[in-house]
PDB file of C-alpha atoms in Angstrom:
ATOM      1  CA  UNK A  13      12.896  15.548 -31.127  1.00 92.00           C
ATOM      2  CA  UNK A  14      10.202  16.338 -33.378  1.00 91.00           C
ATOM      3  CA  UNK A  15       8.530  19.145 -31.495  1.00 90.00           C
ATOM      4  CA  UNK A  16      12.105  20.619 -30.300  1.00 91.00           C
ATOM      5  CA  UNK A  17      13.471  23.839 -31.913  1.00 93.00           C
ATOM      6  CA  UNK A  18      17.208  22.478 -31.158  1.00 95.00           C
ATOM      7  CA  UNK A  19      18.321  18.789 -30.759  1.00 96.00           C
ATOM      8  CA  UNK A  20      21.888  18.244 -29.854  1.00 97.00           C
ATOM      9  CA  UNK A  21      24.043  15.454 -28.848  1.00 98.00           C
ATOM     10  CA  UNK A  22      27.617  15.439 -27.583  1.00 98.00           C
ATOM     11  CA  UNK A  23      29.686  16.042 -30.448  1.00 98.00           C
ATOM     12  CA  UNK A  24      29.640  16.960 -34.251  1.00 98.00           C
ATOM     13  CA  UNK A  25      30.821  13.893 -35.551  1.00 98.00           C
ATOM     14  CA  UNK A  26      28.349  11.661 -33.330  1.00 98.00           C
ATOM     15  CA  UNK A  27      25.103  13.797 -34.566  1.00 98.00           C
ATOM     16  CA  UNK A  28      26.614  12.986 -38.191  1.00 98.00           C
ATOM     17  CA  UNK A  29      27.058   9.252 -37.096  1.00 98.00           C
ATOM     18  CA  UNK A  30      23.457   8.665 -35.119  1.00 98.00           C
ATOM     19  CA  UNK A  31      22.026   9.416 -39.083  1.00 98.00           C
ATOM     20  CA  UNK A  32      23.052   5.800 -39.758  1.00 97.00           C
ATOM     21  CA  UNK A  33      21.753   2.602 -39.007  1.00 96.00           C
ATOM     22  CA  UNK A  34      24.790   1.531 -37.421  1.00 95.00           C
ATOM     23  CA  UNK A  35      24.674   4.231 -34.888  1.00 95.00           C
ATOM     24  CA  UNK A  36      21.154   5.650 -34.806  1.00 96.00           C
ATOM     25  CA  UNK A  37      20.058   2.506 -32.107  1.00 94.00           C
ATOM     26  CA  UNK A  38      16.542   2.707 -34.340  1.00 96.00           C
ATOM     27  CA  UNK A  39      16.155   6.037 -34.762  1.00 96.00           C
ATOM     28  CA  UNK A  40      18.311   7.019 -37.474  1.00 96.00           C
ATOM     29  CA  UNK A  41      15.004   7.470 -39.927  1.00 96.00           C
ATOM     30  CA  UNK A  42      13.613  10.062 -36.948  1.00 96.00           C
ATOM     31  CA  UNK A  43      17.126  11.836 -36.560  1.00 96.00           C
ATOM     32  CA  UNK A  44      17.651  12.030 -40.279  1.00 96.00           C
ATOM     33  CA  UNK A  45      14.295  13.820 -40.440  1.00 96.00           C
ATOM     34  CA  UNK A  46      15.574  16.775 -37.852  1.00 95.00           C
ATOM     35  CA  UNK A  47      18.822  16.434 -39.014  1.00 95.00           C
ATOM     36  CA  UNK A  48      18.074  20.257 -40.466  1.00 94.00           C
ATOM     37  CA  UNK A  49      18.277  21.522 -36.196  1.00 95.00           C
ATOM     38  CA  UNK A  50      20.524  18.420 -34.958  1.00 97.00           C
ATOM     39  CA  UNK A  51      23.734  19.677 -33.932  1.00 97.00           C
ATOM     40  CA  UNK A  52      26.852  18.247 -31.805  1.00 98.00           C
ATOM     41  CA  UNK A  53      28.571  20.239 -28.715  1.00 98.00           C
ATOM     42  CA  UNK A  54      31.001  18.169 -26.942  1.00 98.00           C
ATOM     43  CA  UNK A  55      31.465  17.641 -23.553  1.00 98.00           C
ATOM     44  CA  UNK A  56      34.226  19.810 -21.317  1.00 98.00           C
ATOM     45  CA  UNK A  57      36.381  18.973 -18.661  1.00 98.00           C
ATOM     46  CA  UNK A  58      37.094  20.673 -15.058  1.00 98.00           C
ATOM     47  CA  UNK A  59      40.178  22.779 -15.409  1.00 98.00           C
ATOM     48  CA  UNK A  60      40.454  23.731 -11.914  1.00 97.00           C
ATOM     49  CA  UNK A  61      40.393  20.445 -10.745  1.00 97.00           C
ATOM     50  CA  UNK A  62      41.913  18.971 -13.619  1.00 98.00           C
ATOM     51  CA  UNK A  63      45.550  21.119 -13.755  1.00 98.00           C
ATOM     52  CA  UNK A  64      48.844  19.453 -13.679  1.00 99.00           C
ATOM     53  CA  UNK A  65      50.225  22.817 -11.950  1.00 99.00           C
ATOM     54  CA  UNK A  66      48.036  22.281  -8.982  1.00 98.00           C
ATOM     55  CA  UNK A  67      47.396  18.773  -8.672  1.00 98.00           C
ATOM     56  CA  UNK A  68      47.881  17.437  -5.228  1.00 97.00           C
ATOM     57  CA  UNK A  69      47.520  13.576  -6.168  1.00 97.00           C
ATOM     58  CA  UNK A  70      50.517  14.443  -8.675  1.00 98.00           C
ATOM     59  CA  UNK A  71      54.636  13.533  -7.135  1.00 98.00           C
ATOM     60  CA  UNK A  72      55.427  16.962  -9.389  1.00 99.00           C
ATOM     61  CA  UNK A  73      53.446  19.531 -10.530  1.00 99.00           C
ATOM     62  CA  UNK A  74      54.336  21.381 -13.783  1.00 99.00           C
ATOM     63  CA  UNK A  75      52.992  22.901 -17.133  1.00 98.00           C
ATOM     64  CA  UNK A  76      53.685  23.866 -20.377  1.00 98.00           C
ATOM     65  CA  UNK A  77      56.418  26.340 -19.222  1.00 98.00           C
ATOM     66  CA  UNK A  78      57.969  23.006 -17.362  1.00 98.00           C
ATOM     67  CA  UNK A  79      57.298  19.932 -18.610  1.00 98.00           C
ATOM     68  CA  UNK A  80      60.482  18.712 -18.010  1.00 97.00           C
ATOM     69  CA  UNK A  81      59.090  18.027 -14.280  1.00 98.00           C
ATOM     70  CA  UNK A  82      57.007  15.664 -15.871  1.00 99.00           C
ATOM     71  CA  UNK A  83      59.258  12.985 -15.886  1.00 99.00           C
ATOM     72  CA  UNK A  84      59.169  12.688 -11.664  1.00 99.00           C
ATOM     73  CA  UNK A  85      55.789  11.499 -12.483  1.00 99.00           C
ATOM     74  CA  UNK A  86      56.504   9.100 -14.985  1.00 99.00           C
ATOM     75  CA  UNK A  87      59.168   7.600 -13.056  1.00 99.00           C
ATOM     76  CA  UNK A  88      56.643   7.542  -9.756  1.00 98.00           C
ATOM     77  CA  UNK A  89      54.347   5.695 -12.480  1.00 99.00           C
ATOM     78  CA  UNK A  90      56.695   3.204 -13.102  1.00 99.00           C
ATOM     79  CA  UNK A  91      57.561   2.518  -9.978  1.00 98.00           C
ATOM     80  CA  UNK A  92      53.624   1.831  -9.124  1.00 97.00           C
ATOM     81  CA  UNK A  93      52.873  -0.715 -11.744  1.00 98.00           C
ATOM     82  CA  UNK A  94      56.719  -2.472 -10.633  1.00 98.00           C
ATOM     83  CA  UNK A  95      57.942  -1.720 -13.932  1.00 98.00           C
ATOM     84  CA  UNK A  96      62.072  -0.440 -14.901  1.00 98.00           C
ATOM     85  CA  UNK A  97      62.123   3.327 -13.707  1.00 99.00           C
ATOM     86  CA  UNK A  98      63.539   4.578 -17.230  1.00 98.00           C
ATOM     87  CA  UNK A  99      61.934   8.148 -18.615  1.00 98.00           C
ATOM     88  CA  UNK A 100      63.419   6.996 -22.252  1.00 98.00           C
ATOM     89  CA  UNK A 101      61.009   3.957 -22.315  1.00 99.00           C
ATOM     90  CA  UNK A 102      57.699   4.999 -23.861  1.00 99.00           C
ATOM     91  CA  UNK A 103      55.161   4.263 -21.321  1.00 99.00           C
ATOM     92  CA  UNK A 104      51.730   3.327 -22.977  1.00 99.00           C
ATOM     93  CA  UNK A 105      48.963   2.990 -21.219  1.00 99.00           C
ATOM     94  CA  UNK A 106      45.231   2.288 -21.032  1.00 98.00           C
ATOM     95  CA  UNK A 107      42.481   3.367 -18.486  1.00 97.00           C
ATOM     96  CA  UNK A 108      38.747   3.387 -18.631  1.00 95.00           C
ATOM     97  CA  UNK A 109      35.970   0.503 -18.921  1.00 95.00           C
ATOM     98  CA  UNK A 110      37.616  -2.641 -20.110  1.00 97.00           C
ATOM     99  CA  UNK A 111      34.865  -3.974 -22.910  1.00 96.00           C
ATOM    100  CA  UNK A 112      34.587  -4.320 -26.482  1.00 97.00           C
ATOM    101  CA  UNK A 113      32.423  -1.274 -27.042  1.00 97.00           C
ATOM    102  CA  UNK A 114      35.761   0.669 -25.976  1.00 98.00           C
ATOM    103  CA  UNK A 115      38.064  -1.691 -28.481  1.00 98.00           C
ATOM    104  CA  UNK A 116      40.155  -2.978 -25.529  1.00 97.00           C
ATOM    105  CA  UNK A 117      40.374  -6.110 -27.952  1.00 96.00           C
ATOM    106  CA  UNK A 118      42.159  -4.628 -30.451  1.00 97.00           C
ATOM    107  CA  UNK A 119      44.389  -3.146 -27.413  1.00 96.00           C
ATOM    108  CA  UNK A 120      44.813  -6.957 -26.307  1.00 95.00           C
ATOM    109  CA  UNK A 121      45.622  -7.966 -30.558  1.00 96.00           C
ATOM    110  CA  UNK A 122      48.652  -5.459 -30.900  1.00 98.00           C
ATOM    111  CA  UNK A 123      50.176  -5.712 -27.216  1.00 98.00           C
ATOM    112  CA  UNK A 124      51.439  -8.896 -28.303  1.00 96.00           C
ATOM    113  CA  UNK A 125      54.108  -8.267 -30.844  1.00 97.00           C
ATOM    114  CA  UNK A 126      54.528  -4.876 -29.272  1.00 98.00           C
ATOM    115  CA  UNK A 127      56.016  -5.888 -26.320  1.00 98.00           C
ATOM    116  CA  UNK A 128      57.625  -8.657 -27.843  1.00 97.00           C
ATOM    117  CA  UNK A 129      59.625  -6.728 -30.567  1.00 97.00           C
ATOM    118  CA  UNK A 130      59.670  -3.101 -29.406  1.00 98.00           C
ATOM    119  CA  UNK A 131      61.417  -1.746 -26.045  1.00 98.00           C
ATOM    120  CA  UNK A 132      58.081  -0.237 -24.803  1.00 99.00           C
ATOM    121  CA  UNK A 133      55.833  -0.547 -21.187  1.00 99.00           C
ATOM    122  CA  UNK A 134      52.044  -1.079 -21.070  1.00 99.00           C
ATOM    123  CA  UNK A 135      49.939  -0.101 -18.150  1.00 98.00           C
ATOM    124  CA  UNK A 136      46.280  -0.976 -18.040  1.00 98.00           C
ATOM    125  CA  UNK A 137      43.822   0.093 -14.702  1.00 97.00           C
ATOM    126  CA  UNK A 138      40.204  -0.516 -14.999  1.00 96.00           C
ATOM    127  CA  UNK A 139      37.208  -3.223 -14.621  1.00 95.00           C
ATOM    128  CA  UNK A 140      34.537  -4.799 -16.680  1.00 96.00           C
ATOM    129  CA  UNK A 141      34.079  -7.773 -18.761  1.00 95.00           C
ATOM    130  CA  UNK A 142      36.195 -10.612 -17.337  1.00 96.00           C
ATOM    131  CA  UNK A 143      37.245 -12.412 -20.602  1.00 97.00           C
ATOM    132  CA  UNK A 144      39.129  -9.266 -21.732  1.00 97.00           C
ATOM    133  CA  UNK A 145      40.665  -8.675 -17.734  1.00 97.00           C
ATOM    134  CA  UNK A 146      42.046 -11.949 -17.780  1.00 97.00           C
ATOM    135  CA  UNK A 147      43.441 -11.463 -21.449  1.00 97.00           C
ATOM    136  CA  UNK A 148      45.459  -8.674 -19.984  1.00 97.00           C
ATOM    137  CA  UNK A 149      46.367 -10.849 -16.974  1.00 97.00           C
ATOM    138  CA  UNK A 150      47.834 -13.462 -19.124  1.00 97.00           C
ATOM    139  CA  UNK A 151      49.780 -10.109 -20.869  1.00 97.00           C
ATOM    140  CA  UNK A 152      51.188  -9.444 -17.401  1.00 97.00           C
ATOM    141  CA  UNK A 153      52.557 -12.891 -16.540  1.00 98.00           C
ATOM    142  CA  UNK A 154      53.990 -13.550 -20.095  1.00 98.00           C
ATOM    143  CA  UNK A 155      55.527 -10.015 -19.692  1.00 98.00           C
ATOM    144  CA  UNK A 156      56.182  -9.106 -16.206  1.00 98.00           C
ATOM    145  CA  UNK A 157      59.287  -6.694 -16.707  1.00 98.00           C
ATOM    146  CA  UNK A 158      56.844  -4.669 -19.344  1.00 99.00           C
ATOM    147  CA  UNK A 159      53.260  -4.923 -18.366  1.00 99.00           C
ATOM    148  CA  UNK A 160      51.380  -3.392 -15.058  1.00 98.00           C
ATOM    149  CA  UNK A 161      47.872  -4.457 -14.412  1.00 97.00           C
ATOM    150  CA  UNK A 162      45.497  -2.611 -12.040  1.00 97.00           C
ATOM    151  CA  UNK A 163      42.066  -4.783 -12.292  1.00 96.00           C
ATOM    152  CA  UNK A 164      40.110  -2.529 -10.220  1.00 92.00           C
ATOM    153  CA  UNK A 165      38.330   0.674  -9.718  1.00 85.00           C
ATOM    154  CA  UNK A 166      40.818   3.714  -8.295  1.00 88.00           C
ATOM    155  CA  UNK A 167      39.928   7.062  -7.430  1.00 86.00           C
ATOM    156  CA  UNK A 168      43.730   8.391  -7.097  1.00 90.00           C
ATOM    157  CA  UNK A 169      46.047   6.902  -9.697  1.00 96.00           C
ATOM    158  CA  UNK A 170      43.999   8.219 -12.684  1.00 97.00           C
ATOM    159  CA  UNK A 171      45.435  11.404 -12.551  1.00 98.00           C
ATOM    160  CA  UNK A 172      49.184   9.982 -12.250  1.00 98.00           C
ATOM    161  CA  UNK A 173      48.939   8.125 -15.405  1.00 99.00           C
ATOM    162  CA  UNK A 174      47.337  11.072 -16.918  1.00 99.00           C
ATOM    163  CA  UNK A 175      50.501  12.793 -15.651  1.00 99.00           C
ATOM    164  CA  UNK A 176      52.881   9.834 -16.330  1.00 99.00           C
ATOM    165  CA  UNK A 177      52.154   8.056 -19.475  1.00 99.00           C
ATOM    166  CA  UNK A 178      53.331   8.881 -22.864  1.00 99.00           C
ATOM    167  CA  UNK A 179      50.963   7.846 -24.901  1.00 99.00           C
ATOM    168  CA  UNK A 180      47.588   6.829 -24.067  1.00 99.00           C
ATOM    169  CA  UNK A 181      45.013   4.506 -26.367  1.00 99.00           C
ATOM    170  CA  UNK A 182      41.187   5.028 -27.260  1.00 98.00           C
ATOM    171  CA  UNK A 183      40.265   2.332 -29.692  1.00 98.00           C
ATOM    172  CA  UNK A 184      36.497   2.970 -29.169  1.00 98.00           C
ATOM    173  CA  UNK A 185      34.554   1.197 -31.965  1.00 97.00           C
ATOM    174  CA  UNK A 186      32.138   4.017 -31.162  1.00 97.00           C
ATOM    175  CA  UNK A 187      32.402   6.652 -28.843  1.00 98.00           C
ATOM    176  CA  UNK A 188      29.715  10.115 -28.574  1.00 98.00           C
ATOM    177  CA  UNK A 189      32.177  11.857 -26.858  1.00 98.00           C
ATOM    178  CA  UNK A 190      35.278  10.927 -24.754  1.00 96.00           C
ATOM    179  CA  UNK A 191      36.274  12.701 -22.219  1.00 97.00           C
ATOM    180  CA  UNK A 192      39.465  10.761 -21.010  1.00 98.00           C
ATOM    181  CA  UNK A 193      41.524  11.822 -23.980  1.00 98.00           C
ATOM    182  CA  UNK A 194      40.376  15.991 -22.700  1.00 99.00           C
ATOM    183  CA  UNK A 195      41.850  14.427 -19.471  1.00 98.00           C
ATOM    184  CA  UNK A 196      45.154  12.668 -20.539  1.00 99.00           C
ATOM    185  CA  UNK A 197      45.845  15.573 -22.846  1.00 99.00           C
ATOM    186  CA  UNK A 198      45.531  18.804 -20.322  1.00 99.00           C
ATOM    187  CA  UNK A 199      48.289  16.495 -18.541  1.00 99.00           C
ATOM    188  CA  UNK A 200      50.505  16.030 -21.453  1.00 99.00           C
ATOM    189  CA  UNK A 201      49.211  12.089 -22.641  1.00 99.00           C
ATOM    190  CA  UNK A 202      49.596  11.994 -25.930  1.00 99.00           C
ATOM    191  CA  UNK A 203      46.365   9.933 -27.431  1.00 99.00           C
ATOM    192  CA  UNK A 204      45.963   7.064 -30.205  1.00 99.00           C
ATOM    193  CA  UNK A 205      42.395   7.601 -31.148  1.00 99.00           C
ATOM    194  CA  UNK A 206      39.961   5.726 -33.495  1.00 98.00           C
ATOM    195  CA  UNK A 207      38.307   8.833 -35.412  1.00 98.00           C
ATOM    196  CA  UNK A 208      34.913   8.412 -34.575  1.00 98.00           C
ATOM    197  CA  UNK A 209      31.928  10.324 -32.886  1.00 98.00           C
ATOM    198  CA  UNK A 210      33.839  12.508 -30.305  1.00 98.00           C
ATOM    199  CA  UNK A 211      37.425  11.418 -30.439  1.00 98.00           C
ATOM    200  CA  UNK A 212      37.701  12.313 -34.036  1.00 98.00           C
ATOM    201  CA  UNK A 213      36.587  16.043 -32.842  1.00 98.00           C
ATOM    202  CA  UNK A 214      38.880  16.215 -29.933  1.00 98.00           C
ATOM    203  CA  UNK A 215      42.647  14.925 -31.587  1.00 99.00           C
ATOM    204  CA  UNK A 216      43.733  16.392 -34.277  1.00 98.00           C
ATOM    205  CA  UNK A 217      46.381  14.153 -36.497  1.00 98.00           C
ATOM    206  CA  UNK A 218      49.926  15.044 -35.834  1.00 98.00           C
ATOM    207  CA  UNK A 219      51.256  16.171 -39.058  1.00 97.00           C
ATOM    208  CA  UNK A 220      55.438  16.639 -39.116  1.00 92.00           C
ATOM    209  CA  UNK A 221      55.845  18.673 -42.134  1.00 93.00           C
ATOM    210  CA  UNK A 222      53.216  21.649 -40.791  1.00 94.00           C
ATOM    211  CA  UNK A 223      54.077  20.627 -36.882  1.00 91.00           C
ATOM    212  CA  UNK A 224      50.273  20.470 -36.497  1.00 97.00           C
ATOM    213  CA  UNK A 225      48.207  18.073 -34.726  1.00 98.00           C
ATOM    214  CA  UNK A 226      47.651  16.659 -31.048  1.00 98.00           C
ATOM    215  CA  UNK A 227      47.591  12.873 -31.497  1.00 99.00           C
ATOM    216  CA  UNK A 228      47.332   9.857 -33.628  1.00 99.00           C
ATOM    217  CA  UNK A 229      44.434   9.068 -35.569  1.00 99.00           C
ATOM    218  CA  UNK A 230      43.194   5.774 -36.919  1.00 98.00           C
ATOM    219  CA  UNK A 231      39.990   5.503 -39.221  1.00 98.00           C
ATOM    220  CA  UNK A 232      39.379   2.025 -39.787  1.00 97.00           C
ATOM    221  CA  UNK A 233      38.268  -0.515 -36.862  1.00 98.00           C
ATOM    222  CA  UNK A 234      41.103  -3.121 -36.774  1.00 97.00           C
ATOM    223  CA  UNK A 235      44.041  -3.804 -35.273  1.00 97.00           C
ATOM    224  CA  UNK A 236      46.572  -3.200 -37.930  1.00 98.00           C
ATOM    225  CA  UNK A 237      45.750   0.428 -38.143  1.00 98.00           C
ATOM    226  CA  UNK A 238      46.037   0.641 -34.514  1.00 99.00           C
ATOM    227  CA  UNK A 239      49.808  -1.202 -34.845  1.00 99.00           C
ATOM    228  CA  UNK A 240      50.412   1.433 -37.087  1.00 98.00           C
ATOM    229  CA  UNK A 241      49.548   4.557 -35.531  1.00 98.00           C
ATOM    230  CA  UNK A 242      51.404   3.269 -32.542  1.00 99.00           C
ATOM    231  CA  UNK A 243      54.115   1.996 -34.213  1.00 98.00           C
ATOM    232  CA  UNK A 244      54.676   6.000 -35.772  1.00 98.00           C
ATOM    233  CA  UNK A 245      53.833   7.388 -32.148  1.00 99.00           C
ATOM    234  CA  UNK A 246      57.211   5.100 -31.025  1.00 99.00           C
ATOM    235  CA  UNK A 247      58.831   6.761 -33.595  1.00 98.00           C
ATOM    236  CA  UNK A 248      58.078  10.283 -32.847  1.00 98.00           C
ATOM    237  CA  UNK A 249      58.465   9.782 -29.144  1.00 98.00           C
ATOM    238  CA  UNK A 250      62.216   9.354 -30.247  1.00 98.00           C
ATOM    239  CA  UNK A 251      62.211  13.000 -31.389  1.00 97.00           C
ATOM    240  CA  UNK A 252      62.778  14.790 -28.059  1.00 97.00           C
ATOM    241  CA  UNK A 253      62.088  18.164 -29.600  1.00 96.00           C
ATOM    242  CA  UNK A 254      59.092  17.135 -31.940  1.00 97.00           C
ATOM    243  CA  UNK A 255      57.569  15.161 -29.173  1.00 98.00           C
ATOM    244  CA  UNK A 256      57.493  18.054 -26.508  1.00 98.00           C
ATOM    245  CA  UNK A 257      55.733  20.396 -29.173  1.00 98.00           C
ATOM    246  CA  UNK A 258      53.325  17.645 -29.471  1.00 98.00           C
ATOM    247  CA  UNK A 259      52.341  17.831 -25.917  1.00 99.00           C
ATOM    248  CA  UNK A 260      52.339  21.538 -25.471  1.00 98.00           C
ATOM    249  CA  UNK A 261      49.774  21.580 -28.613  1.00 98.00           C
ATOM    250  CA  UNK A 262      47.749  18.875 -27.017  1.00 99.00           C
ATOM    251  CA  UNK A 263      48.128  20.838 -23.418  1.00 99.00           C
ATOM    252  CA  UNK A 264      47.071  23.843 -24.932  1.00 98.00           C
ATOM    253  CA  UNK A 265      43.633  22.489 -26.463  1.00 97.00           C
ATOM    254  CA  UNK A 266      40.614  24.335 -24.809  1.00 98.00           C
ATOM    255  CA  UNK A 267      38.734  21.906 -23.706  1.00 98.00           C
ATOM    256  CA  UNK A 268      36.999  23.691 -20.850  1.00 98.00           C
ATOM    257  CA  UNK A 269      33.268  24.136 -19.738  1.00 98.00           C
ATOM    258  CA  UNK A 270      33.835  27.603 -20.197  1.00 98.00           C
ATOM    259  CA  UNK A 271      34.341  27.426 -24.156  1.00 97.00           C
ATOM    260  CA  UNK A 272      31.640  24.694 -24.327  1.00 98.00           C
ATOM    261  CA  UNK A 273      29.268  27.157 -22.010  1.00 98.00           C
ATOM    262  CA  UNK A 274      29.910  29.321 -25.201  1.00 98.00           C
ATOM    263  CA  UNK A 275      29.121  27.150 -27.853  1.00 98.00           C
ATOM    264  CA  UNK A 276      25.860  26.408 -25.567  1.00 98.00           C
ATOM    265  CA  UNK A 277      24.753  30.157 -25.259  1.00 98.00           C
ATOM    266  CA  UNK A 278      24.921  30.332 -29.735  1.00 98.00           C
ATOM    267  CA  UNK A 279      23.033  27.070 -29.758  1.00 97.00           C
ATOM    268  CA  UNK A 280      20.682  28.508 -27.146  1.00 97.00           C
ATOM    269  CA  UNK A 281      20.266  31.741 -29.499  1.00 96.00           C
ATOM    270  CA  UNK A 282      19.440  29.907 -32.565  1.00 95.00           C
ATOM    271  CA  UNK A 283      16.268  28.041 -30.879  1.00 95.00           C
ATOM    272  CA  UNK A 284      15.318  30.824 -29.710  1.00 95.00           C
ATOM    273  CA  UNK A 285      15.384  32.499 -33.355  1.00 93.00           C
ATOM    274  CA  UNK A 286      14.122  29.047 -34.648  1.00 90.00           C
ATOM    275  CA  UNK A 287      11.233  29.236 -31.966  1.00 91.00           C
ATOM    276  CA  UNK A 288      10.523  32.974 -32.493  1.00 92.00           C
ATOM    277  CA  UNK A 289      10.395  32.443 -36.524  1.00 88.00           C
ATOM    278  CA  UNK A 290       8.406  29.245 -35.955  1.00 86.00           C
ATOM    279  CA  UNK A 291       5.523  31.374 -33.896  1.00 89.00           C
ATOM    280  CA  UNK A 292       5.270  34.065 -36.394  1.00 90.00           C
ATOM    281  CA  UNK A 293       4.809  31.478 -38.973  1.00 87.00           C
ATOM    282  CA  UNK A 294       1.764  30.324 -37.039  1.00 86.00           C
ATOM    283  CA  UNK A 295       0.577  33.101 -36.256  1.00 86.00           C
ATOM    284  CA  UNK A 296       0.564  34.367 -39.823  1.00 87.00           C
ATOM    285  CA  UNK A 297      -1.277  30.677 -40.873  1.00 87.00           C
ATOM    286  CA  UNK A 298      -3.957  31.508 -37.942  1.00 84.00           C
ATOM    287  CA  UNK A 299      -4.119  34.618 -39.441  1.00 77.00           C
ATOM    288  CA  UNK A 300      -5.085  33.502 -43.031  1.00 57.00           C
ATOM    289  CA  UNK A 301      -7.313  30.846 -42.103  1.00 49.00           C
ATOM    290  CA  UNK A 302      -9.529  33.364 -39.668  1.00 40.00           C
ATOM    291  CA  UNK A 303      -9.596  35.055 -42.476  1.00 41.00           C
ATOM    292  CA  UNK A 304     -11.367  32.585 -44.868  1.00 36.00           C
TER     293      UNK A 304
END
């Protein structure tokens, strides 16, 4: 990092968070001394493979154009986890590593009252530490009508709750980039994001009176701001029209390697201008002191 005429990491908000002590794993002193060439280029996403018009794993394949084909999936979701087959129930799910570094616990705080007091569904699919799995266990037998679990690693039903689920959670306490929400959202999941290091790059907060925006955002780590930012995604979800704008914005989001190869090829021009600028300098300094 110190000799480098570029250091990047995977996304603007994480090369602004590494400067901390919270976040810099012992090197925040180093990384605030380059922060001057540090910059933050996040990650892209396969849009051949990944493309709901295409998809073979899908039951329907759609797009923007036809998103009301959607719904087969959601229904085909439902069906899956042994939950009602409804498309006016907002289906929330969760999928990914199930730890704490993710914020699956405050996932496991709000489901509670959620399912209790709303008319919702929850789907979780993943693996990883077993306190937190068998927290969502318990969720499943106390709510069996509302909750599907899938405890395991799949290599298939990924992309039907990308193309099923309504809304889709990423509590990460911290996250670098995220690539899941670029997933769920070229398929239409609307995400609940905590705005930090990538995520708070990739959604952009849904704003009714400018019809702007491609999620729900939540800046502070606890579960009553993640209640809350659900609790207004519920509500939103009830607004047929508003809702399918939502998704077409969040379908619509370039997320591809292609615009990330281009954000690569500027940062790739400014170390070589850094670099070039740097050897001049020395050669000037050699310069002077061969002449002394």
């Amino acid at each position: 990092m110190i000799y480098g005429d570029i250091v990047n990491t995977v996304s603007k908000t994480y090369a602004k968070e590494i400067l901390q002590p919270e976040y810099g794993e012992c090197l925040d002193r180093l990384l605030t001394e380059v922060r001057s060439k540090l910059y933050g280029i996040r990650n892209g996403i396969d849009y051949d493979e990944l493309n709901p018009a295409t998809d073979k794993l899908l039951k329907a394949n759609y797009d923007v154009r036809s998103l009301d084909a959607r719904v087969v999936n959601k229904l085909a979701l439902q069906e899956e986890f042994d939950l009602e087959q409804d498309e006016d129930i907002p289906l929330l799910a969760y999928m990914g590593r199930i730890d704490m570094q993710k914020g699956v616990d405050l996932l496991v705080e709000i489901m509670r009252p959620l399912l209790k007091d709303f008319r919702v569904q929850f789907i979780v699919m993943g693996s990883g530490d077993g306190g937190l799995m068998e927290m969502f266990r318990q969720l499943k037998k106390d709510f069996p009508a509302k909750v599907g679990a899938h405890l395991m690693a799949d290599f298939t039903l990924p992309r039907l709750i990308f193309a099923g689920a309504d809304i889709m959670f990423y509590p990460s306490r911290f996250e670098p980039c995220g690539i899941v929400p670029m997933e769920g959202m070229r398929y239409g999941a609307i995400p609940i994001v905590r705005a930090t290091g990538g995520l708070a790059d990739t959604v952009e907060q849904f704003d009714p009176a400018a019809n702007t925006g491609t999620g729900f955002v939540f800046q502070t780590f606890d579960g009553w701001s993640l209640f809350a930012q659900t609790i207004r995604a519920l509500e939103i979800f009830r607004q047929k029209k508003v809702w399918r704008e939502l998704q077409k914005r969040a379908m619509m989001q370039d997320n591809s390697w292609e615009a990330r190869a281009r954000e690569y090829l500027e940062l790739y021009k400014k170390a070589i201008h850094f670099r070039n600028k740097r050897l001049i300098e020395e050669e000037r300094l050699r310069g002077e002191d061969v002449s002394l």
